[in-house]
């Protein structure tokens, strides 16, 4: 916590704004716009809700197909199922671990050949690393496919100096408890389109008609963030740049301490990319199993995790179309997420490196 969260929360309690309306919500939405240069922001209950709402706003319906990054958390893809649509998974490329432009072209061409025009594209900025937006957005524009940028991990990450999430028709952020800033649970939808903003507010508040009683002509959702949670977010966003600096320092420390070990690989930033380094990740030597490494660290009370298991390998999506060269399977087989919290002490970082070296250095001999 940055310190000012309690001021905003206390004010909400004193003024009895314990609801999904109130000054903190409007203030937090304004803060999000200020920090991202988005024209409109709608504070919501989660990043997943924001993706669901975004796809609904873009007209995705039952029977449609939606292109989606393959190497991601399941929350990127589940909202496609909520709407009765089918995800079409697109593989990653090596430079950012995000969606590969060549694989996207292959996927679009193949679906069009079968007479199935994708209704939308969910593009993820994984672990806070921006995707190759120039190439991907150009392709989406060429084929008239609206883009939802899943920037759940990437608040503060920039591509060509601009905040990711602001390139597509709609962008989304997550403020879950493990994100770079948090509202305890929450998310946001951003857009430059005033009409989409208005529709998002309407649908996220149960789609109540403008009538003197409760009348509903559309199905809506209870997706608004609470005024109390938004107060936490207002205090958190004040220290966003500090948190980004801290996360990047954690990543740089790991890289400095571990990059000399044979077989270790880190993901650098391509020119013009700025990653918030929400999570510090690396690829292990090929002979090591990430799950075994995690268990060895757990014995020292250090939590680490494998990278995301790709969507095309998930039992839930076994029947979904997939396009690419299986790169994410290799990343999953070798990848590790290290402790990345903004408040890690020097002693804790030293402990992680010390015990990780015990596992890695014998394997490199």
PDB file of N, CA, C and O in Angstrom, residues 215-264:
ATOM      1  N   UNK A 215     -37.018  -0.841 -15.212  1.00  0.00           N
ATOM      2  CA  UNK A 215     -37.375  -1.413 -16.506  1.00  0.00           C
ATOM      3  C   UNK A 215     -36.097  -1.785 -17.250  1.00  0.00           C
ATOM      4  O   UNK A 215     -35.137  -1.013 -17.257  1.00  0.00           O
ATOM      5  N   UNK A 216     -36.100  -2.944 -17.902  1.00  0.00           N
ATOM      6  CA  UNK A 216     -34.896  -3.445 -18.568  1.00  0.00           C
ATOM      7  C   UNK A 216     -35.255  -3.976 -19.943  1.00  0.00           C
ATOM      8  O   UNK A 216     -36.065  -4.901 -20.075  1.00  0.00           O
ATOM      9  N   UNK A 217     -34.634  -3.400 -20.967  1.00  0.00           N
ATOM     10  CA  UNK A 217     -34.853  -3.842 -22.337  1.00  0.00           C
ATOM     11  C   UNK A 217     -33.707  -4.707 -22.844  1.00  0.00           C
ATOM     12  O   UNK A 217     -33.838  -5.344 -23.886  1.00  0.00           O
ATOM     13  N   UNK A 218     -32.587  -4.703 -22.141  1.00  0.00           N
ATOM     14  CA  UNK A 218     -31.418  -5.506 -22.483  1.00  0.00           C
ATOM     15  C   UNK A 218     -30.945  -6.277 -21.260  1.00  0.00           C
ATOM     16  O   UNK A 218     -31.224  -5.882 -20.127  1.00  0.00           O
ATOM     17  N   UNK A 219     -30.239  -7.370 -21.509  1.00  0.00           N
ATOM     18  CA  UNK A 219     -29.606  -8.083 -20.404  1.00  0.00           C
ATOM     19  C   UNK A 219     -28.353  -7.322 -19.987  1.00  0.00           C
ATOM     20  O   UNK A 219     -27.494  -7.014 -20.815  1.00  0.00           O
ATOM     21  N   UNK A 220     -28.271  -7.010 -18.716  1.00  0.00           N
ATOM     22  CA  UNK A 220     -27.101  -6.312 -18.197  1.00  0.00           C
ATOM     23  C   UNK A 220     -26.369  -7.154 -17.164  1.00  0.00           C
ATOM     24  O   UNK A 220     -26.689  -8.329 -16.940  1.00  0.00           O
ATOM     25  N   UNK A 221     -25.383  -6.531 -16.499  1.00  0.00           N
ATOM     26  CA  UNK A 221     -24.535  -7.243 -15.549  1.00  0.00           C
ATOM     27  C   UNK A 221     -24.286  -6.364 -14.317  1.00  0.00           C
ATOM     28  O   UNK A 221     -24.319  -5.141 -14.393  1.00  0.00           O
ATOM     29  N   UNK A 222     -24.009  -7.009 -13.218  1.00  0.00           N
ATOM     30  CA  UNK A 222     -23.620  -6.305 -11.996  1.00  0.00           C
ATOM     31  C   UNK A 222     -22.093  -6.250 -11.951  1.00  0.00           C
ATOM     32  O   UNK A 222     -21.443  -6.970 -11.202  1.00  0.00           O
ATOM     33  N   UNK A 223     -21.515  -5.400 -12.779  1.00  0.00           N
ATOM     34  CA  UNK A 223     -20.073  -5.394 -13.013  1.00  0.00           C
ATOM     35  C   UNK A 223     -19.366  -4.134 -12.516  1.00  0.00           C
ATOM     36  O   UNK A 223     -18.186  -3.959 -12.770  1.00  0.00           O
ATOM     37  N   UNK A 224     -20.046  -3.250 -11.819  1.00  0.00           N
ATOM     38  CA  UNK A 224     -19.390  -2.005 -11.401  1.00  0.00           C
ATOM     39  C   UNK A 224     -18.525  -2.236 -10.170  1.00  0.00           C
ATOM     40  O   UNK A 224     -18.832  -3.049  -9.291  1.00  0.00           O
ATOM     41  N   UNK A 225     -17.426  -1.494 -10.108  1.00  0.00           N
ATOM     42  CA  UNK A 225     -16.540  -1.522  -8.948  1.00  0.00           C
ATOM     43  C   UNK A 225     -17.199  -0.789  -7.788  1.00  0.00           C
ATOM     44  O   UNK A 225     -17.953   0.168  -7.991  1.00  0.00           O
ATOM     45  N   UNK A 226     -16.911  -1.207  -6.570  1.00  0.00           N
ATOM     46  CA  UNK A 226     -17.476  -0.510  -5.410  1.00  0.00           C
ATOM     47  C   UNK A 226     -16.708   0.773  -5.131  1.00  0.00           C
ATOM     48  O   UNK A 226     -15.519   0.904  -5.452  1.00  0.00           O
ATOM     49  N   UNK A 227     -17.386   1.720  -4.514  1.00  0.00           N
ATOM     50  CA  UNK A 227     -16.771   3.002  -4.170  1.00  0.00           C
ATOM     51  C   UNK A 227     -15.641   2.833  -3.150  1.00  0.00           C
ATOM     52  O   UNK A 227     -14.668   3.581  -3.160  1.00  0.00           O
ATOM     53  N   UNK A 228     -15.770   1.832  -2.274  1.00  0.00           N
ATOM     54  CA  UNK A 228     -14.712   1.566  -1.292  1.00  0.00           C
ATOM     55  C   UNK A 228     -13.464   1.029  -1.988  1.00  0.00           C
ATOM     56  O   UNK A 228     -12.342   1.501  -1.753  1.00  0.00           O
ATOM     57  N   UNK A 229     -13.659   0.060  -2.871  1.00  0.00           N
ATOM     58  CA  UNK A 229     -12.524  -0.491  -3.614  1.00  0.00           C
ATOM     59  C   UNK A 229     -11.870   0.563  -4.501  1.00  0.00           C
ATOM     60  O   UNK A 229     -10.645   0.602  -4.646  1.00  0.00           O
ATOM     61  N   UNK A 230     -12.687   1.413  -5.101  1.00  0.00           N
ATOM     62  CA  UNK A 230     -12.142   2.480  -5.937  1.00  0.00           C
ATOM     63  C   UNK A 230     -11.273   3.430  -5.114  1.00  0.00           C
ATOM     64  O   UNK A 230     -10.305   4.001  -5.625  1.00  0.00           O
ATOM     65  N   UNK A 231     -11.614   3.585  -3.839  1.00  0.00           N
ATOM     66  CA  UNK A 231     -10.778   4.404  -2.961  1.00  0.00           C
ATOM     67  C   UNK A 231      -9.387   3.813  -2.796  1.00  0.00           C
ATOM     68  O   UNK A 231      -8.386   4.539  -2.797  1.00  0.00           O
ATOM     69  N   UNK A 232      -9.329   2.487  -2.667  1.00  0.00           N
ATOM     70  CA  UNK A 232      -8.020   1.830  -2.612  1.00  0.00           C
ATOM     71  C   UNK A 232      -7.260   2.111  -3.907  1.00  0.00           C
ATOM     72  O   UNK A 232      -6.071   2.439  -3.897  1.00  0.00           O
ATOM     73  N   UNK A 233      -7.980   2.003  -5.033  1.00  0.00           N
ATOM     74  CA  UNK A 233      -7.344   2.250  -6.323  1.00  0.00           C
ATOM     75  C   UNK A 233      -6.806   3.661  -6.458  1.00  0.00           C
ATOM     76  O   UNK A 233      -5.733   3.875  -7.037  1.00  0.00           O
ATOM     77  N   UNK A 234      -7.514   4.642  -5.916  1.00  0.00           N
ATOM     78  CA  UNK A 234      -7.039   6.033  -6.005  1.00  0.00           C
ATOM     79  C   UNK A 234      -5.728   6.222  -5.255  1.00  0.00           C
ATOM     80  O   UNK A 234      -4.827   6.926  -5.724  1.00  0.00           O
ATOM     81  N   UNK A 235      -5.636   5.583  -4.094  1.00  0.00           N
ATOM     82  CA  UNK A 235      -4.373   5.660  -3.362  1.00  0.00           C
ATOM     83  C   UNK A 235      -3.260   4.899  -4.058  1.00  0.00           C
ATOM     84  O   UNK A 235      -2.099   5.330  -4.082  1.00  0.00           O
ATOM     85  N   UNK A 236      -3.612   3.766  -4.667  1.00  0.00           N
ATOM     86  CA  UNK A 236      -2.615   2.934  -5.349  1.00  0.00           C
ATOM     87  C   UNK A 236      -2.047   3.613  -6.590  1.00  0.00           C
ATOM     88  O   UNK A 236      -0.850   3.565  -6.848  1.00  0.00           O
ATOM     89  N   UNK A 237      -2.919   4.236  -7.379  1.00  0.00           N
ATOM     90  CA  UNK A 237      -2.452   4.796  -8.649  1.00  0.00           C
ATOM     91  C   UNK A 237      -1.516   5.982  -8.432  1.00  0.00           C
ATOM     92  O   UNK A 237      -0.721   6.321  -9.316  1.00  0.00           O
ATOM     93  N   UNK A 238      -1.570   6.570  -7.256  1.00  0.00           N
ATOM     94  CA  UNK A 238      -0.640   7.654  -6.931  1.00  0.00           C
ATOM     95  C   UNK A 238       0.819   7.181  -6.931  1.00  0.00           C
ATOM     96  O   UNK A 238       1.728   7.970  -7.151  1.00  0.00           O
ATOM     97  N   UNK A 239       1.014   5.882  -6.671  1.00  0.00           N
ATOM     98  CA  UNK A 239       2.383   5.349  -6.586  1.00  0.00           C
ATOM     99  C   UNK A 239       2.686   4.389  -7.739  1.00  0.00           C
ATOM    100  O   UNK A 239       3.620   3.591  -7.658  1.00  0.00           O
ATOM    101  N   UNK A 240       1.903   4.478  -8.824  1.00  0.00           N
ATOM    102  CA  UNK A 240       2.097   3.554  -9.941  1.00  0.00           C
ATOM    103  C   UNK A 240       3.518   3.614 -10.488  1.00  0.00           C
ATOM    104  O   UNK A 240       4.164   2.572 -10.688  1.00  0.00           O
ATOM    105  N   UNK A 241       4.024   4.795 -10.753  1.00  0.00           N
ATOM    106  CA  UNK A 241       5.365   4.902 -11.342  1.00  0.00           C
ATOM    107  C   UNK A 241       6.431   4.341 -10.399  1.00  0.00           C
ATOM    108  O   UNK A 241       7.406   3.737 -10.853  1.00  0.00           O
ATOM    109  N   UNK A 242       6.243   4.535  -9.115  1.00  0.00           N
ATOM    110  CA  UNK A 242       7.172   3.948  -8.136  1.00  0.00           C
ATOM    111  C   UNK A 242       7.117   2.429  -8.197  1.00  0.00           C
ATOM    112  O   UNK A 242       8.163   1.750  -8.136  1.00  0.00           O
ATOM    113  N   UNK A 243       5.906   1.868  -8.320  1.00  0.00           N
ATOM    114  CA  UNK A 243       5.761   0.411  -8.379  1.00  0.00           C
ATOM    115  C   UNK A 243       6.415  -0.152  -9.654  1.00  0.00           C
ATOM    116  O   UNK A 243       7.047  -1.211  -9.618  1.00  0.00           O
ATOM    117  N   UNK A 244       6.252   0.556 -10.754  1.00  0.00           N
ATOM    118  CA  UNK A 244       6.895   0.111 -11.998  1.00  0.00           C
ATOM    119  C   UNK A 244       8.409   0.104 -11.831  1.00  0.00           C
ATOM    120  O   UNK A 244       9.087  -0.856 -12.223  1.00  0.00           O
ATOM    121  N   UNK A 245       8.946   1.148 -11.237  1.00  0.00           N
ATOM    122  CA  UNK A 245      10.395   1.228 -11.001  1.00  0.00           C
ATOM    123  C   UNK A 245      10.860   0.064 -10.129  1.00  0.00           C
ATOM    124  O   UNK A 245      11.893  -0.570 -10.402  1.00  0.00           O
ATOM    125  N   UNK A 246      10.085  -0.240  -9.080  1.00  0.00           N
ATOM    126  CA  UNK A 246      10.454  -1.331  -8.185  1.00  0.00           C
ATOM    127  C   UNK A 246      10.426  -2.680  -8.907  1.00  0.00           C
ATOM    128  O   UNK A 246      11.327  -3.503  -8.739  1.00  0.00           O
ATOM    129  N   UNK A 247       9.392  -2.912  -9.717  1.00  0.00           N
ATOM    130  CA  UNK A 247       9.284  -4.187 -10.433  1.00  0.00           C
ATOM    131  C   UNK A 247      10.431  -4.341 -11.438  1.00  0.00           C
ATOM    132  O   UNK A 247      10.983  -5.428 -11.595  1.00  0.00           O
ATOM    133  N   UNK A 248      10.763  -3.269 -12.099  1.00  0.00           N
ATOM    134  CA  UNK A 248      11.855  -3.334 -13.068  1.00  0.00           C
ATOM    135  C   UNK A 248      13.194  -3.560 -12.367  1.00  0.00           C
ATOM    136  O   UNK A 248      14.077  -4.252 -12.883  1.00  0.00           O
ATOM    137  N   UNK A 249      13.342  -3.011 -11.196  1.00  0.00           N
ATOM    138  CA  UNK A 249      14.575  -3.234 -10.420  1.00  0.00           C
ATOM    139  C   UNK A 249      14.688  -4.698  -9.987  1.00  0.00           C
ATOM    140  O   UNK A 249      15.779  -5.265  -9.986  1.00  0.00           O
ATOM    141  N   UNK A 250      13.556  -5.292  -9.614  1.00  0.00           N
ATOM    142  CA  UNK A 250      13.559  -6.710  -9.253  1.00  0.00           C
ATOM    143  C   UNK A 250      14.006  -7.551 -10.445  1.00  0.00           C
ATOM    144  O   UNK A 250      14.878  -8.422 -10.335  1.00  0.00           O
ATOM    145  N   UNK A 251      13.428  -7.288 -11.608  1.00  0.00           N
ATOM    146  CA  UNK A 251      13.796  -8.024 -12.819  1.00  0.00           C
ATOM    147  C   UNK A 251      15.287  -7.848 -13.127  1.00  0.00           C
ATOM    148  O   UNK A 251      15.993  -8.817 -13.423  1.00  0.00           O
ATOM    149  N   UNK A 252      15.753  -6.605 -13.076  1.00  0.00           N
ATOM    150  CA  UNK A 252      17.157  -6.331 -13.406  1.00  0.00           C
ATOM    151  C   UNK A 252      18.105  -7.013 -12.431  1.00  0.00           C
ATOM    152  O   UNK A 252      19.195  -7.458 -12.834  1.00  0.00           O
ATOM    153  N   UNK A 253      17.705  -7.125 -11.173  1.00  0.00           N
ATOM    154  CA  UNK A 253      18.551  -7.808 -10.188  1.00  0.00           C
ATOM    155  C   UNK A 253      18.682  -9.289 -10.532  1.00  0.00           C
ATOM    156  O   UNK A 253      19.785  -9.843 -10.533  1.00  0.00           O
ATOM    157  N   UNK A 254      17.533  -9.922 -10.810  1.00  0.00           N
ATOM    158  CA  UNK A 254      17.581 -11.340 -11.186  1.00  0.00           C
ATOM    159  C   UNK A 254      18.452 -11.547 -12.425  1.00  0.00           C
ATOM    160  O   UNK A 254      19.265 -12.470 -12.492  1.00  0.00           O
ATOM    161  N   UNK A 255      18.268 -10.699 -13.418  1.00  0.00           N
ATOM    162  CA  UNK A 255      19.024 -10.838 -14.652  1.00  0.00           C
ATOM    163  C   UNK A 255      20.524 -10.688 -14.398  1.00  0.00           C
ATOM    164  O   UNK A 255      21.332 -11.476 -14.894  1.00  0.00           O
ATOM    165  N   UNK A 256      20.888  -9.688 -13.612  1.00  0.00           N
ATOM    166  CA  UNK A 256      22.301  -9.446 -13.304  1.00  0.00           C
ATOM    167  C   UNK A 256      22.921 -10.624 -12.569  1.00  0.00           C
ATOM    168  O   UNK A 256      24.067 -11.011 -12.828  1.00  0.00           O
ATOM    169  N   UNK A 257      22.152 -11.230 -11.667  1.00  0.00           N
ATOM    170  CA  UNK A 257      22.688 -12.290 -10.829  1.00  0.00           C
ATOM    171  C   UNK A 257      22.687 -13.660 -11.506  1.00  0.00           C
ATOM    172  O   UNK A 257      23.499 -14.526 -11.132  1.00  0.00           O
ATOM    173  N   UNK A 258      21.810 -13.859 -12.492  1.00  0.00           N
ATOM    174  CA  UNK A 258      21.593 -15.212 -13.005  1.00  0.00           C
ATOM    175  C   UNK A 258      21.944 -15.399 -14.478  1.00  0.00           C
ATOM    176  O   UNK A 258      22.056 -16.535 -14.939  1.00  0.00           O
ATOM    177  N   UNK A 259      22.117 -14.325 -15.221  1.00  0.00           N
ATOM    178  CA  UNK A 259      22.272 -14.464 -16.666  1.00  0.00           C
ATOM    179  C   UNK A 259      23.556 -15.181 -17.082  1.00  0.00           C
ATOM    180  O   UNK A 259      23.643 -15.693 -18.208  1.00  0.00           O
ATOM    181  N   UNK A 260      24.532 -15.260 -16.191  1.00  0.00           N
ATOM    182  CA  UNK A 260      25.791 -15.936 -16.536  1.00  0.00           C
ATOM    183  C   UNK A 260      25.650 -17.460 -16.535  1.00  0.00           C
ATOM    184  O   UNK A 260      26.515 -18.166 -17.054  1.00  0.00           O
ATOM    185  N   UNK A 261      24.591 -17.977 -15.946  1.00  0.00           N
ATOM    186  CA  UNK A 261      24.415 -19.427 -15.848  1.00  0.00           C
ATOM    187  C   UNK A 261      24.022 -19.988 -17.211  1.00  0.00           C
ATOM    188  O   UNK A 261      23.079 -19.509 -17.847  1.00  0.00           O
ATOM    189  N   UNK A 262      24.736 -20.972 -17.650  1.00  0.00           N
ATOM    190  CA  UNK A 262      24.507 -21.549 -18.968  1.00  0.00           C
ATOM    191  C   UNK A 262      23.092 -22.111 -19.087  1.00  0.00           C
ATOM    192  O   UNK A 262      22.623 -22.836 -18.212  1.00  0.00           O
ATOM    193  N   UNK A 263      22.433 -21.741 -20.165  1.00  0.00           N
ATOM    194  CA  UNK A 263      21.082 -22.242 -20.419  1.00  0.00           C
ATOM    195  C   UNK A 263      19.969 -21.340 -19.938  1.00  0.00           C
ATOM    196  O   UNK A 263      18.809 -21.528 -20.315  1.00  0.00           O
ATOM    197  N   UNK A 264      20.298 -20.335 -19.107  1.00  0.00           N
ATOM    198  CA  UNK A 264      19.301 -19.382 -18.626  1.00  0.00           C
ATOM    199  C   UNK A 264      19.029 -18.344 -19.713  1.00  0.00           C
ATOM    200  O   UNK A 264      19.951 -17.832 -20.345  1.00  0.00           O
TER     201      UNK A 264
END
